Amino acid sequence: MEQLRDLGIRMAMDEPVGDDLPMAAAHALTRGVDSPSLRELAGLSKGQSREAVDLFRQAMDELGSPVPDKSAARLHLMRQAAANILAGKGDPEDLAHQIYWQACYSERPELRPVGDRFLELYAGWDATYNQAEEAVAAMKAAAQSFLRDHPA
């Protein structure tokens, strides 16, 4: 189901995903995820992108996980980057920049201070902190605060 949710996020962010949807549906069916539209989607060929997108949206509704709007998708991507900072997955500087960037383009004004905080951490990575451990600790504290204050 996670792969389907990720495709929904990509779709919400206007990334072309139509050709990937039939195979993703087939994989989901083999893992026990099922809905009438998902079965129909799995039977489409790569050249049927428009139909695939419509069926995917319908399948996600049937599965109780509708494709989000762009604002919700940005929040999801911010939360994912924050979770990766906490888990030590990826470069904390890059992840902080991703959070800042998504917050800048979000239509949610309450996310602007979050973006500013992560920009401050990103920009001050070398100048503010004497040790990489201090910088990572500050990023983790900001990520934990963000996740607590902005639930999914």
mmCIF file of C-alpha atoms in Angstrom:
data_model
loop_
_atom_site.group_PDB
_atom_site.id
_atom_site.type_symbol
_atom_site.label_atom_id
_atom_site.label_comp_id
_atom_site.label_asym_id
_atom_site.label_seq_id
_atom_site.Cartn_x
_atom_site.Cartn_y
_atom_site.Cartn_z
ATOM 1 C CA MET A 1 0.000 0.000 0.000
ATOM 2 C CA GLU A 2 2.939 2.299 0.686
ATOM 3 C CA GLN A 3 4.012 2.190 -2.971
ATOM 4 C CA LEU A 4 0.482 3.208 -3.985
ATOM 5 C CA ARG A 5 0.485 6.078 -1.493
ATOM 6 C CA ASP A 6 3.858 7.246 -2.812
ATOM 7 C CA LEU A 7 2.467 7.235 -6.354
ATOM 8 C CA GLY A 8 -0.506 9.258 -5.097
ATOM 9 C CA ILE A 9 1.892 11.820 -3.610
ATOM 10 C CA ARG A 10 3.825 12.004 -6.871
ATOM 11 C CA MET A 11 0.572 12.415 -8.772
ATOM 12 C CA ALA A 12 -0.497 15.236 -6.459
ATOM 13 C CA MET A 13 2.840 16.937 -7.164
ATOM 14 C CA ASP A 14 2.083 16.782 -10.916
ATOM 15 C CA GLU A 15 4.736 14.181 -11.668
ATOM 16 C CA PRO A 16 3.905 11.916 -14.614
ATOM 17 C CA VAL A 17 3.038 8.527 -13.146
ATOM 18 C CA GLY A 18 0.435 7.151 -15.550
ATOM 19 C CA ASP A 19 2.698 4.545 -17.129
ATOM 20 C CA ASP A 20 3.780 3.230 -13.710
ATOM 21 C CA LEU A 21 0.269 2.698 -12.374
ATOM 22 C CA PRO A 22 -0.751 -0.647 -13.987
ATOM 23 C CA MET A 23 2.387 -2.413 -12.752
ATOM 24 C CA ALA A 24 2.058 -0.856 -9.287
ATOM 25 C CA ALA A 25 -1.543 -2.081 -9.175
ATOM 26 C CA ALA A 26 -0.454 -5.591 -10.159
ATOM 27 C CA HIS A 27 2.215 -5.612 -7.438
ATOM 28 C CA ALA A 28 -0.306 -4.374 -4.867
ATOM 29 C CA LEU A 29 -2.731 -7.156 -5.815
ATOM 30 C CA THR A 30 0.001 -9.768 -5.316
ATOM 31 C CA ARG A 31 0.565 -8.345 -1.809
ATOM 32 C CA GLY A 32 -3.116 -8.690 -0.916
ATOM 33 C CA VAL A 33 -4.268 -5.110 -1.538
ATOM 34 C CA ASP A 34 -7.495 -5.350 -3.513
ATOM 35 C CA SER A 35 -10.325 -3.278 -4.923
ATOM 36 C CA PRO A 36 -12.409 -3.507 -8.100
ATOM 37 C CA SER A 37 -10.712 -0.497 -9.712
ATOM 38 C CA LEU A 38 -7.268 -1.753 -8.705
ATOM 39 C CA ARG A 39 -7.946 -5.015 -10.543
ATOM 40 C CA GLU A 40 -9.089 -3.109 -13.622
ATOM 41 C CA LEU A 41 -6.046 -0.838 -13.422
ATOM 42 C CA ALA A 42 -3.688 -3.831 -13.273
ATOM 43 C CA GLY A 43 -5.114 -4.994 -16.615
ATOM 44 C CA LEU A 44 -4.266 -1.796 -18.501
ATOM 45 C CA SER A 45 -1.262 -1.439 -20.771
ATOM 46 C CA LYS A 46 1.346 1.326 -20.558
ATOM 47 C CA GLY A 47 -0.223 3.359 -23.376
ATOM 48 C CA GLN A 48 -3.426 3.976 -21.430
ATOM 49 C CA SER A 49 -2.078 6.644 -19.052
ATOM 50 C CA ARG A 50 -5.221 8.817 -18.876
ATOM 51 C CA GLU A 51 -7.439 5.845 -18.061
ATOM 52 C CA ALA A 52 -4.818 4.612 -15.587
ATOM 53 C CA VAL A 53 -4.823 7.919 -13.702
ATOM 54 C CA ASP A 54 -8.617 7.929 -13.417
ATOM 55 C CA LEU A 55 -8.718 4.292 -12.277
ATOM 56 C CA PHE A 56 -5.896 4.902 -9.807
ATOM 57 C CA ARG A 57 -7.782 7.789 -8.191
ATOM 58 C CA GLN A 58 -10.890 5.614 -7.991
ATOM 59 C CA ALA A 59 -8.923 2.676 -6.554
ATOM 60 C CA MET A 60 -7.306 4.863 -3.904
ATOM 61 C CA ASP A 61 -10.749 6.141 -2.889
ATOM 62 C CA GLU A 62 -11.984 2.543 -2.658
ATOM 63 C CA LEU A 63 -8.984 1.648 -0.515
ATOM 64 C CA GLY A 64 -9.686 4.519 1.884
ATOM 65 C CA SER A 65 -6.538 6.444 0.973
ATOM 66 C CA PRO A 66 -7.551 9.102 -1.567
ATOM 67 C CA VAL A 67 -4.935 10.911 -3.622
ATOM 68 C CA PRO A 68 -4.151 14.047 -1.606
ATOM 69 C CA ASP A 69 -4.234 17.595 -2.854
ATOM 70 C CA LYS A 70 -0.901 19.316 -3.455
ATOM 71 C CA SER A 71 -0.880 20.982 -0.025
ATOM 72 C CA ALA A 72 -1.367 17.679 1.798
ATOM 73 C CA ALA A 73 1.256 16.069 -0.453
ATOM 74 C CA ARG A 74 3.782 18.762 0.497
ATOM 75 C CA LEU A 75 3.070 18.182 4.197
ATOM 76 C CA HIS A 76 3.567 14.444 3.657
ATOM 77 C CA LEU A 77 6.926 15.062 1.939
ATOM 78 C CA MET A 78 7.997 17.368 4.772
ATOM 79 C CA ARG A 79 7.011 14.758 7.360
ATOM 80 C CA GLN A 80 8.863 12.068 5.400
ATOM 81 C CA ALA A 81 12.039 14.184 5.283
ATOM 82 C CA ALA A 82 11.760 14.919 9.024
ATOM 83 C CA ALA A 83 11.306 11.212 9.778
ATOM 84 C CA ASN A 84 14.397 10.461 7.679
ATOM 85 C CA ILE A 85 16.398 13.016 9.674
ATOM 86 C CA LEU A 86 15.358 11.291 12.906
ATOM 87 C CA ALA A 87 16.142 7.854 11.496
ATOM 88 C CA GLY A 88 19.536 8.950 10.212
ATOM 89 C CA LYS A 89 18.561 8.165 6.616
ATOM 90 C CA GLY A 90 20.013 10.500 4.027
ATOM 91 C CA ASP A 91 21.973 13.733 4.288
ATOM 92 C CA PRO A 92 20.482 15.968 7.024
ATOM 93 C CA GLU A 93 21.433 19.114 5.101
ATOM 94 C CA ASP A 94 19.610 17.928 1.981
ATOM 95 C CA LEU A 95 16.602 16.815 4.013
ATOM 96 C CA ALA A 96 16.429 20.176 5.805
ATOM 97 C CA HIS A 97 16.516 21.911 2.441
ATOM 98 C CA GLN A 98 13.678 19.675 1.202
ATOM 99 C CA ILE A 99 11.569 20.641 4.219
ATOM 100 C CA TYR A 100 12.301 24.323 3.640
ATOM 101 C CA TRP A 101 11.494 24.100 -0.060
ATOM 102 C CA GLN A 102 8.189 22.270 0.467
ATOM 103 C CA ALA A 103 7.164 24.749 3.171
ATOM 104 C CA CYS A 104 7.930 27.687 0.863
ATOM 105 C CA TYR A 105 5.577 26.385 -1.796
ATOM 106 C CA SER A 106 2.925 25.141 0.577
ATOM 107 C CA GLU A 107 -0.372 26.961 0.720
ATOM 108 C CA ARG A 108 -0.413 26.466 4.491
ATOM 109 C CA PRO A 109 0.841 29.610 6.231
ATOM 110 C CA GLU A 110 1.459 27.675 9.468
ATOM 111 C CA LEU A 111 4.277 25.820 7.695
ATOM 112 C CA ARG A 112 6.277 28.973 6.893
ATOM 113 C CA PRO A 113 7.942 29.135 10.348
ATOM 114 C CA VAL A 114 8.845 25.449 9.979
ATOM 115 C CA GLY A 115 10.491 26.179 6.647
ATOM 116 C CA ASP A 116 12.312 29.155 8.139
ATOM 117 C CA ARG A 117 13.637 27.021 10.998
ATOM 118 C CA PHE A 118 14.977 24.380 8.646
ATOM 119 C CA LEU A 119 16.467 27.066 6.375
ATOM 120 C CA GLU A 120 18.244 28.478 9.415
ATOM 121 C CA LEU A 121 19.615 25.029 10.234
ATOM 122 C CA TYR A 122 20.567 24.380 6.610
ATOM 123 C CA ALA A 123 22.239 27.751 6.104
ATOM 124 C CA GLY A 124 24.060 27.631 9.434
ATOM 125 C CA TRP A 125 25.293 24.060 9.069
ATOM 126 C CA ASP A 126 28.978 25.007 8.798
ATOM 127 C CA ALA A 127 28.921 28.491 10.315
ATOM 128 C CA THR A 128 26.903 27.891 13.475
ATOM 129 C CA TYR A 129 27.973 24.460 14.611
ATOM 130 C CA ASN A 130 31.523 23.476 15.503
ATOM 131 C CA GLN A 131 30.828 19.791 15.238
ATOM 132 C CA ALA A 132 28.676 17.787 12.860
ATOM 133 C CA GLU A 133 27.126 16.027 15.872
ATOM 134 C CA GLU A 134 25.782 19.352 17.171
ATOM 135 C CA ALA A 135 24.275 20.181 13.791
ATOM 136 C CA VAL A 136 22.639 16.760 13.475
ATOM 137 C CA ALA A 137 21.281 17.027 17.029
ATOM 138 C CA ALA A 138 19.747 20.429 16.220
ATOM 139 C CA MET A 139 18.193 19.013 13.033
ATOM 140 C CA LYS A 140 16.806 16.028 14.914
ATOM 141 C CA ALA A 141 15.299 18.263 17.594
ATOM 142 C CA ALA A 142 13.645 20.438 14.931
ATOM 143 C CA ALA A 143 12.397 17.351 13.061
ATOM 144 C CA GLN A 144 10.946 15.840 16.213
ATOM 145 C CA SER A 145 9.210 19.103 17.102
ATOM 146 C CA PHE A 146 7.792 19.416 13.590
ATOM 147 C CA LEU A 147 6.437 15.858 13.566
ATOM 148 C CA ARG A 148 4.861 16.355 16.991
ATOM 149 C CA ASP A 149 3.270 19.699 16.090
ATOM 150 C CA HIS A 150 2.090 18.720 12.583
ATOM 151 C CA PRO A 151 0.556 15.240 12.660
ATOM 152 C CA ALA A 152 -0.383 13.506 9.433
#
